[in-house]
Amino acid sequence: MATTMAEEKDPARLDEDYTEDGTVDLKGRPVLRSKTGRWKACSFIVGYEVFERMAYYGIASNLVQYLTEKLHEGIVNSSNNVSNWVGSVWMTPLAGAYIADAYLGRYWTFVIASAIYLMGMVLITLAVSVRALRPPPCPAGVDDANCPRATQLQLGIFFLALYIIAVGTGGTKANISTMGADQFDEFEPKERLHKLSFFNWWMFSIFFGTLFSNTFLIYIQEKVSWTIGYGLPTVGLGISILVFLFGTPFYRHKLPCGSPITRIFQVFVATLRKWKVHVPEDPKELHELSIEEYVSNGRSRIDHTPSFGFLDKAATRTEQTSPWMLCTVTQVEETKQMTKMVPILITTLLPSTMLVQATTLFIKQGNTLDRSLGPHFDIPPACLTAFITIFMLISIVIYDCVFVPLIRRYTKNPRGITLLQRLGIGLVIQIMVFITASFVERKRLSVAREHNLLRKHDQIPLTIFILLPQFALTGITDNFVEVAKIEFFYDQAPEGMKSMGTSYFTTSLGVGSFLATFLLTTVSNLTKRNGHKGWILDNLNISHLDYYYEFMAGLCFVNLLCFLVVAKFFVYNDDVAQKKTGLAMNTASSQG
């Protein structure tokens, strides 16, 4: 059980309403609860994220369309390029989390990274705007294979801009949500309650930016101008950075605690080097620092737990005192907490591939369908991703305002159900997404064959809204899977490794994107053997995406079984603040 900062602070200062979780201002001084943090500070952070999501999804949602229509890439190549870029966007936060936790803190890491992010957005806007930086349009009636290709310079500048954006997001995505959660003091009952709902309303708020991108910006890009469609999110990102900076006086900050990766490696190295050392039966005989030493560094001490007992060898005293030979109990417990989340992380990799499918294959299906909403208006296929956002927003409100209060009465859990239970529900719904997508694709292909519409650009007489169920279910899945993931990895990470915990979430998305590339390429190549045309071709009207979706549903089912096994043996961290909050809630309920 962690020794709380509330128990370590000077009692005289508690009367002055200082925060009890070790947060400070930008100069390292203690902060007053009444003047900093909470939703006041979060409003600036959420304000940034609304515009940032508009910028990111203004690029990502329609990127596969730009690559196929303007740069004339095939479906598999464009989908893989998008998957690889999205994977990079979500993997670079590992570096951002490391820099924040070890050296600069979350605030300064974010500020520097956001400037890099803005540079990338400016460059990609130029890449789609300046005539010399993009290939000429394809003449009317010319087949795609004979369209003018982008030069190496044009491709290089376009993808350079994309990967500059990926570097910038490395420092922003790993720290912005973590910094938002830091604005609530876990050791104050009311703030703790607000923090339990923070990630729900965080996702709810920021997806308004996503909704704007998936509707208005996509329409502007396809029907008006790619220059304006990319320029608007670039301007929006600049505004969002200013919004974030305006909130600086109200933020609470967690001090850097040294490299979390180094501390973890030290534990594993010390354990291996002392593999034959006997661990004492009494945990008090293990190496640990005094409470005063932790207080002076703004950290909390963590008491010994029996899980992963072999790592206790790192804290067993010998004649060697090198940090690579002798670690504290708290350091060992931090390592245990980060290590036991790895199996959960692994079981979230495959589910993350679905986010890529929704912005690549789902959209390309829409290109073959009837998109008209009237005699003079048709809907861009990428706009269907708006339904992911809409159904996610609706399901978050229902979940937080109806389901949680109702189920909380029976479970006595402040969250209603555990984070892993929420994640598990999402994994079940995800299987339903792919099954639904398979049935819809079978219907699309049967109509194509029935009307002999088997050429690449033939439009099938089915409304594009036949795809709505798979997009809607994807949004509901995100409410359960993505919100549960980010909250779980943040909540279960030790205090000095919160950014690294959040980077587990982004790593799940990043590896999932690369996995999507691997699966798509492998399935495409394997199914072309022995004279077969293959499941995934540039001409979707003669492809078999239905087989691919059934394959994905099967993989997700196997992954669900693995998750259930891992979740059954997962032990949540003891949390003093959680117990305090539970007591406060019970008291409030009895008074009500």
Short mmCIF file of N, CA, C and O in Angstrom, two decimals, residues 490-577:
data_model
loop_
_atom_site.label_atom_id
_atom_site.label_comp_id
_atom_site.label_asym_id
_atom_site.label_seq_id
_atom_site.Cartn_x
_atom_site.Cartn_y
_atom_site.Cartn_z
N TYR A 490 -3.15 4.49 -17.17
CA TYR A 490 -2.81 5.63 -16.31
C TYR A 490 -3.02 5.27 -14.85
O TYR A 490 -2.16 5.51 -14.00
N ASP A 491 -4.17 4.69 -14.54
CA ASP A 491 -4.54 4.41 -13.15
C ASP A 491 -3.61 3.41 -12.49
O ASP A 491 -3.25 3.56 -11.32
N GLN A 492 -3.20 2.38 -13.22
CA GLN A 492 -2.41 1.31 -12.62
C GLN A 492 -0.90 1.56 -12.68
O GLN A 492 -0.13 0.78 -12.14
N ALA A 493 -0.48 2.63 -13.35
CA ALA A 493 0.94 2.98 -13.37
C ALA A 493 1.32 3.64 -12.04
O ALA A 493 0.50 4.36 -11.45
N PRO A 494 2.53 3.42 -11.54
CA PRO A 494 2.96 4.09 -10.30
C PRO A 494 3.05 5.59 -10.50
O PRO A 494 3.13 6.09 -11.64
N GLU A 495 3.05 6.32 -9.40
CA GLU A 495 2.95 7.78 -9.44
C GLU A 495 4.04 8.43 -10.30
O GLU A 495 3.79 9.37 -11.04
N GLY A 496 5.26 7.94 -10.21
CA GLY A 496 6.37 8.54 -10.95
C GLY A 496 6.48 8.07 -12.38
O GLY A 496 7.42 8.45 -13.09
N MET A 497 5.52 7.24 -12.84
CA MET A 497 5.59 6.70 -14.20
C MET A 497 4.26 6.85 -14.93
O MET A 497 3.92 6.05 -15.80
N LYS A 498 3.49 7.89 -14.61
CA LYS A 498 2.18 8.07 -15.22
C LYS A 498 2.28 8.31 -16.73
O LYS A 498 1.46 7.80 -17.49
N SER A 499 3.26 9.11 -17.15
CA SER A 499 3.40 9.34 -18.59
C SER A 499 3.76 8.05 -19.30
O SER A 499 3.29 7.78 -20.42
N MET A 500 4.59 7.24 -18.66
CA MET A 500 4.94 5.96 -19.25
C MET A 500 3.72 5.04 -19.30
O MET A 500 3.53 4.29 -20.27
N GLY A 501 2.88 5.12 -18.28
CA GLY A 501 1.64 4.35 -18.30
C GLY A 501 0.75 4.76 -19.46
O GLY A 501 0.20 3.91 -20.17
N THR A 502 0.62 6.08 -19.68
CA THR A 502 -0.15 6.56 -20.81
C THR A 502 0.46 6.12 -22.13
O THR A 502 -0.25 5.84 -23.10
N SER A 503 1.80 6.04 -22.16
CA SER A 503 2.45 5.60 -23.41
C SER A 503 2.16 4.13 -23.71
O SER A 503 2.27 3.71 -24.86
N TYR A 504 1.78 3.33 -22.69
CA TYR A 504 1.31 1.97 -22.96
C TYR A 504 0.07 2.03 -23.86
O TYR A 504 -0.09 1.21 -24.77
N PHE A 505 -0.81 2.99 -23.57
CA PHE A 505 -2.02 3.16 -24.38
C PHE A 505 -1.65 3.51 -25.81
O PHE A 505 -2.16 2.91 -26.77
N THR A 506 -0.76 4.48 -26.00
CA THR A 506 -0.39 4.88 -27.35
C THR A 506 0.40 3.77 -28.05
O THR A 506 0.29 3.59 -29.27
N THR A 507 1.19 3.01 -27.28
CA THR A 507 1.92 1.88 -27.87
C THR A 507 0.96 0.84 -28.41
O THR A 507 1.18 0.25 -29.48
N SER A 508 -0.13 0.61 -27.68
CA SER A 508 -1.15 -0.32 -28.15
C SER A 508 -1.68 0.10 -29.51
O SER A 508 -1.82 -0.72 -30.42
N LEU A 509 -1.94 1.40 -29.67
CA LEU A 509 -2.45 1.90 -30.94
C LEU A 509 -1.39 1.83 -32.03
O LEU A 509 -1.67 1.50 -33.19
N GLY A 510 -0.13 2.15 -31.64
CA GLY A 510 0.95 2.15 -32.62
C GLY A 510 1.26 0.77 -33.15
O GLY A 510 1.31 0.55 -34.37
N VAL A 511 1.47 -0.18 -32.24
CA VAL A 511 1.76 -1.55 -32.67
C VAL A 511 0.56 -2.13 -33.41
O VAL A 511 0.71 -2.87 -34.39
N GLY A 512 -0.65 -1.78 -32.96
CA GLY A 512 -1.85 -2.24 -33.65
C GLY A 512 -1.90 -1.76 -35.08
O GLY A 512 -2.34 -2.49 -35.98
N SER A 513 -1.44 -0.53 -35.34
CA SER A 513 -1.42 0.00 -36.70
C SER A 513 -0.42 -0.76 -37.56
O SER A 513 -0.70 -1.10 -38.72
N PHE A 514 0.78 -1.00 -37.01
CA PHE A 514 1.77 -1.78 -37.75
C PHE A 514 1.27 -3.21 -37.98
O PHE A 514 1.52 -3.81 -39.03
N LEU A 515 0.57 -3.74 -36.99
CA LEU A 515 0.00 -5.08 -37.13
C LEU A 515 -1.04 -5.12 -38.24
O LEU A 515 -1.15 -6.10 -38.98
N ALA A 516 -1.81 -4.02 -38.37
CA ALA A 516 -2.80 -3.93 -39.45
C ALA A 516 -2.11 -4.00 -40.81
O ALA A 516 -2.59 -4.66 -41.74
N THR A 517 -0.96 -3.30 -40.93
CA THR A 517 -0.19 -3.35 -42.17
C THR A 517 0.27 -4.77 -42.46
O THR A 517 0.15 -5.27 -43.58
N PHE A 518 0.80 -5.43 -41.42
CA PHE A 518 1.30 -6.80 -41.59
C PHE A 518 0.18 -7.75 -42.01
O PHE A 518 0.34 -8.54 -42.94
N LEU A 519 -0.96 -7.66 -41.33
CA LEU A 519 -2.07 -8.57 -41.64
C LEU A 519 -2.61 -8.33 -43.04
O LEU A 519 -2.85 -9.28 -43.80
N LEU A 520 -2.78 -7.05 -43.40
CA LEU A 520 -3.33 -6.73 -44.71
C LEU A 520 -2.40 -7.21 -45.82
O LEU A 520 -2.83 -7.82 -46.80
N THR A 521 -1.09 -6.94 -45.66
CA THR A 521 -0.12 -7.35 -46.68
C THR A 521 -0.01 -8.86 -46.76
O THR A 521 0.00 -9.45 -47.86
N THR A 522 0.05 -9.51 -45.61
CA THR A 522 0.20 -10.97 -45.58
C THR A 522 -1.01 -11.67 -46.19
O THR A 522 -0.87 -12.57 -47.03
N VAL A 523 -2.20 -11.26 -45.77
CA VAL A 523 -3.41 -11.88 -46.31
C VAL A 523 -3.52 -11.61 -47.80
O VAL A 523 -3.88 -12.50 -48.59
N SER A 524 -3.20 -10.39 -48.23
CA SER A 524 -3.26 -10.05 -49.65
C SER A 524 -2.32 -10.92 -50.47
O SER A 524 -2.69 -11.43 -51.54
N ASN A 525 -1.10 -11.12 -49.98
CA ASN A 525 -0.12 -11.91 -50.72
C ASN A 525 -0.44 -13.41 -50.70
O ASN A 525 -0.34 -14.09 -51.72
N LEU A 526 -0.82 -13.91 -49.53
CA LEU A 526 -1.08 -15.35 -49.41
C LEU A 526 -2.27 -15.79 -50.24
O LEU A 526 -2.28 -16.88 -50.80
N THR A 527 -3.30 -14.94 -50.31
CA THR A 527 -4.52 -15.33 -51.04
C THR A 527 -4.38 -15.17 -52.54
O THR A 527 -5.29 -15.53 -53.30
N LYS A 528 -3.26 -14.62 -53.00
CA LYS A 528 -3.01 -14.50 -54.44
C LYS A 528 -2.29 -15.72 -55.01
O LYS A 528 -2.05 -15.82 -56.19
N ARG A 529 -1.91 -16.64 -54.15
CA ARG A 529 -1.15 -17.80 -54.60
C ARG A 529 -2.04 -18.83 -55.31
O ARG A 529 -3.26 -18.80 -55.19
N ASN A 530 -1.36 -19.71 -56.04
CA ASN A 530 -2.02 -20.84 -56.71
C ASN A 530 -3.11 -20.39 -57.69
O ASN A 530 -4.17 -21.02 -57.81
N GLY A 531 -2.85 -19.28 -58.35
CA GLY A 531 -3.78 -18.83 -59.39
C GLY A 531 -4.98 -18.06 -58.89
O GLY A 531 -5.81 -17.63 -59.69
N HIS A 532 -5.12 -17.88 -57.58
CA HIS A 532 -6.26 -17.13 -57.05
C HIS A 532 -6.01 -15.62 -57.18
O HIS A 532 -4.87 -15.16 -57.13
N LYS A 533 -7.09 -14.87 -57.35
CA LYS A 533 -6.96 -13.42 -57.51
C LYS A 533 -6.58 -12.72 -56.20
O LYS A 533 -5.96 -11.67 -56.21
N GLY A 534 -6.98 -13.29 -55.10
CA GLY A 534 -6.70 -12.66 -53.81
C GLY A 534 -7.94 -12.06 -53.18
O GLY A 534 -8.93 -11.77 -53.87
N TRP A 535 -7.89 -11.84 -51.89
CA TRP A 535 -9.02 -11.28 -51.16
C TRP A 535 -9.10 -9.76 -51.27
O TRP A 535 -10.18 -9.19 -51.20
N ILE A 536 -7.94 -9.10 -51.39
CA ILE A 536 -7.91 -7.63 -51.34
C ILE A 536 -7.19 -7.12 -52.58
O ILE A 536 -5.96 -7.21 -52.69
N LEU A 537 -7.96 -6.57 -53.51
CA LEU A 537 -7.42 -6.04 -54.76
C LEU A 537 -7.77 -4.56 -54.88
O LEU A 537 -8.61 -4.04 -54.13
N ASP A 538 -7.11 -3.88 -55.84
CA ASP A 538 -7.45 -2.48 -56.06
C ASP A 538 -8.90 -2.34 -56.51
O ASP A 538 -9.55 -1.33 -56.24
N ASN A 539 -9.41 -3.36 -57.21
CA ASN A 539 -10.81 -3.39 -57.61
C ASN A 539 -11.61 -4.15 -56.54
O ASN A 539 -11.62 -5.38 -56.50
N LEU A 540 -12.28 -3.41 -55.67
CA LEU A 540 -13.00 -4.05 -54.57
C LEU A 540 -14.22 -4.83 -55.05
O LEU A 540 -14.72 -5.69 -54.33
N ASN A 541 -14.69 -4.54 -56.26
CA ASN A 541 -15.88 -5.23 -56.75
C ASN A 541 -15.62 -6.68 -57.13
O ASN A 541 -16.56 -7.45 -57.35
N ILE A 542 -14.36 -7.06 -57.24
CA ILE A 542 -14.03 -8.47 -57.47
C ILE A 542 -13.16 -9.01 -56.34
O ILE A 542 -12.56 -10.08 -56.48
N SER A 543 -13.06 -8.26 -55.25
CA SER A 543 -12.29 -8.70 -54.09
C SER A 543 -13.18 -9.52 -53.16
O SER A 543 -14.35 -9.77 -53.45
N HIS A 544 -12.59 -9.93 -52.03
CA HIS A 544 -13.36 -10.67 -51.02
C HIS A 544 -13.03 -10.13 -49.63
O HIS A 544 -12.49 -10.84 -48.78
N LEU A 545 -13.40 -8.86 -49.44
CA LEU A 545 -13.22 -8.28 -48.11
C LEU A 545 -14.03 -9.02 -47.06
O LEU A 545 -13.69 -9.00 -45.87
N ASP A 546 -15.11 -9.67 -47.47
CA ASP A 546 -15.93 -10.42 -46.52
C ASP A 546 -15.11 -11.54 -45.88
O ASP A 546 -15.22 -11.80 -44.67
N TYR A 547 -14.26 -12.21 -46.67
CA TYR A 547 -13.40 -13.24 -46.11
C TYR A 547 -12.40 -12.64 -45.12
O TYR A 547 -12.13 -13.22 -44.06
N TYR A 548 -11.86 -11.47 -45.50
CA TYR A 548 -10.88 -10.82 -44.62
C TYR A 548 -11.53 -10.42 -43.30
O TYR A 548 -10.92 -10.60 -42.23
N TYR A 549 -12.74 -9.90 -43.33
CA TYR A 549 -13.42 -9.51 -42.10
C TYR A 549 -13.74 -10.73 -41.23
O TYR A 549 -13.67 -10.66 -39.99
N GLU A 550 -14.10 -11.84 -41.86
CA GLU A 550 -14.35 -13.07 -41.11
C GLU A 550 -13.06 -13.57 -40.46
O GLU A 550 -13.08 -14.05 -39.31
N PHE A 551 -11.97 -13.44 -41.19
CA PHE A 551 -10.66 -13.80 -40.63
C PHE A 551 -10.34 -12.94 -39.41
O PHE A 551 -9.88 -13.45 -38.38
N MET A 552 -10.60 -11.64 -39.51
CA MET A 552 -10.34 -10.73 -38.39
C MET A 552 -11.24 -11.05 -37.19
O MET A 552 -10.81 -10.97 -36.04
N ALA A 553 -12.49 -11.39 -37.47
CA ALA A 553 -13.41 -11.76 -36.38
C ALA A 553 -12.89 -12.98 -35.63
O ALA A 553 -12.96 -13.05 -34.40
N GLY A 554 -12.36 -13.95 -36.38
CA GLY A 554 -11.80 -15.15 -35.74
C GLY A 554 -10.59 -14.81 -34.88
O GLY A 554 -10.46 -15.31 -33.75
N LEU A 555 -9.70 -13.95 -35.41
CA LEU A 555 -8.53 -13.54 -34.62
C LEU A 555 -8.96 -12.81 -33.35
O LEU A 555 -8.40 -13.03 -32.27
N CYS A 556 -9.97 -11.95 -33.47
CA CYS A 556 -10.44 -11.19 -32.30
C CYS A 556 -11.06 -12.11 -31.26
O CYS A 556 -10.96 -11.86 -30.05
N PHE A 557 -11.72 -13.18 -31.70
CA PHE A 557 -12.30 -14.14 -30.75
C PHE A 557 -11.19 -14.86 -29.98
O PHE A 557 -11.28 -15.01 -28.75
N VAL A 558 -10.14 -15.29 -30.67
CA VAL A 558 -9.01 -15.92 -29.99
C VAL A 558 -8.36 -14.94 -29.01
O VAL A 558 -8.00 -15.29 -27.88
N ASN A 559 -8.23 -13.68 -29.45
CA ASN A 559 -7.65 -12.66 -28.59
C ASN A 559 -8.50 -12.43 -27.34
O ASN A 559 -7.98 -12.22 -26.24
N LEU A 560 -9.83 -12.47 -27.51
CA LEU A 560 -10.74 -12.32 -26.37
C LEU A 560 -10.51 -13.41 -25.34
O LEU A 560 -10.48 -13.14 -24.12
N LEU A 561 -10.33 -14.64 -25.79
CA LEU A 561 -10.08 -15.75 -24.86
C LEU A 561 -8.78 -15.52 -24.09
O LEU A 561 -8.72 -15.75 -22.88
N CYS A 562 -7.75 -15.06 -24.80
CA CYS A 562 -6.47 -14.76 -24.13
C CYS A 562 -6.65 -13.65 -23.11
O CYS A 562 -6.11 -13.72 -22.00
N PHE A 563 -7.43 -12.62 -23.47
CA PHE A 563 -7.67 -11.52 -22.54
C PHE A 563 -8.37 -12.00 -21.28
O PHE A 563 -8.02 -11.57 -20.17
N LEU A 564 -9.36 -12.85 -21.43
CA LEU A 564 -10.10 -13.34 -20.27
C LEU A 564 -9.19 -14.08 -19.30
O LEU A 564 -9.32 -13.95 -18.07
N VAL A 565 -8.24 -14.84 -19.84
CA VAL A 565 -7.29 -15.56 -18.98
C VAL A 565 -6.39 -14.57 -18.25
O VAL A 565 -6.19 -14.66 -17.03
N VAL A 566 -5.85 -13.60 -18.99
CA VAL A 566 -4.94 -12.62 -18.40
C VAL A 566 -5.66 -11.77 -17.36
O VAL A 566 -5.14 -11.51 -16.27
N ALA A 567 -6.89 -11.33 -17.69
CA ALA A 567 -7.64 -10.47 -16.77
C ALA A 567 -7.99 -11.20 -15.48
O ALA A 567 -8.05 -10.59 -14.40
N LYS A 568 -8.25 -12.51 -15.58
CA LYS A 568 -8.62 -13.28 -14.39
C LYS A 568 -7.52 -13.27 -13.34
O LYS A 568 -7.79 -13.25 -12.13
N PHE A 569 -6.26 -13.23 -13.78
CA PHE A 569 -5.15 -13.29 -12.85
C PHE A 569 -4.55 -11.92 -12.53
O PHE A 569 -3.60 -11.83 -11.77
N PHE A 570 -5.13 -10.86 -13.10
CA PHE A 570 -4.59 -9.52 -12.83
C PHE A 570 -5.04 -9.05 -11.44
O PHE A 570 -6.21 -9.18 -11.09
N VAL A 571 -4.11 -8.50 -10.68
CA VAL A 571 -4.39 -7.98 -9.34
C VAL A 571 -4.22 -6.46 -9.38
O VAL A 571 -3.13 -5.96 -9.70
N TYR A 572 -5.28 -5.73 -9.06
CA TYR A 572 -5.21 -4.27 -9.06
C TYR A 572 -4.34 -3.78 -7.91
O TYR A 572 -4.24 -4.43 -6.87
N ASN A 573 -3.75 -2.59 -8.11
CA ASN A 573 -2.94 -1.98 -7.06
C ASN A 573 -3.82 -1.56 -5.89
O ASN A 573 -4.95 -1.08 -6.08
N ASP A 574 -3.30 -1.69 -4.68
CA ASP A 574 -3.97 -1.12 -3.51
C ASP A 574 -3.92 0.39 -3.64
O ASP A 574 -2.94 0.96 -4.10
N ASP A 575 -4.98 1.05 -3.23
CA ASP A 575 -5.07 2.49 -3.42
C ASP A 575 -5.71 3.12 -2.19
O ASP A 575 -6.89 2.96 -1.95
N VAL A 576 -4.91 3.84 -1.44
CA VAL A 576 -5.43 4.50 -0.24
C VAL A 576 -6.48 5.53 -0.61
O VAL A 576 -7.53 5.63 0.01
N ALA A 577 -6.21 6.28 -1.69
CA ALA A 577 -7.17 7.32 -2.09
C ALA A 577 -8.49 6.71 -2.50
O ALA A 577 -9.55 7.26 -2.24
#
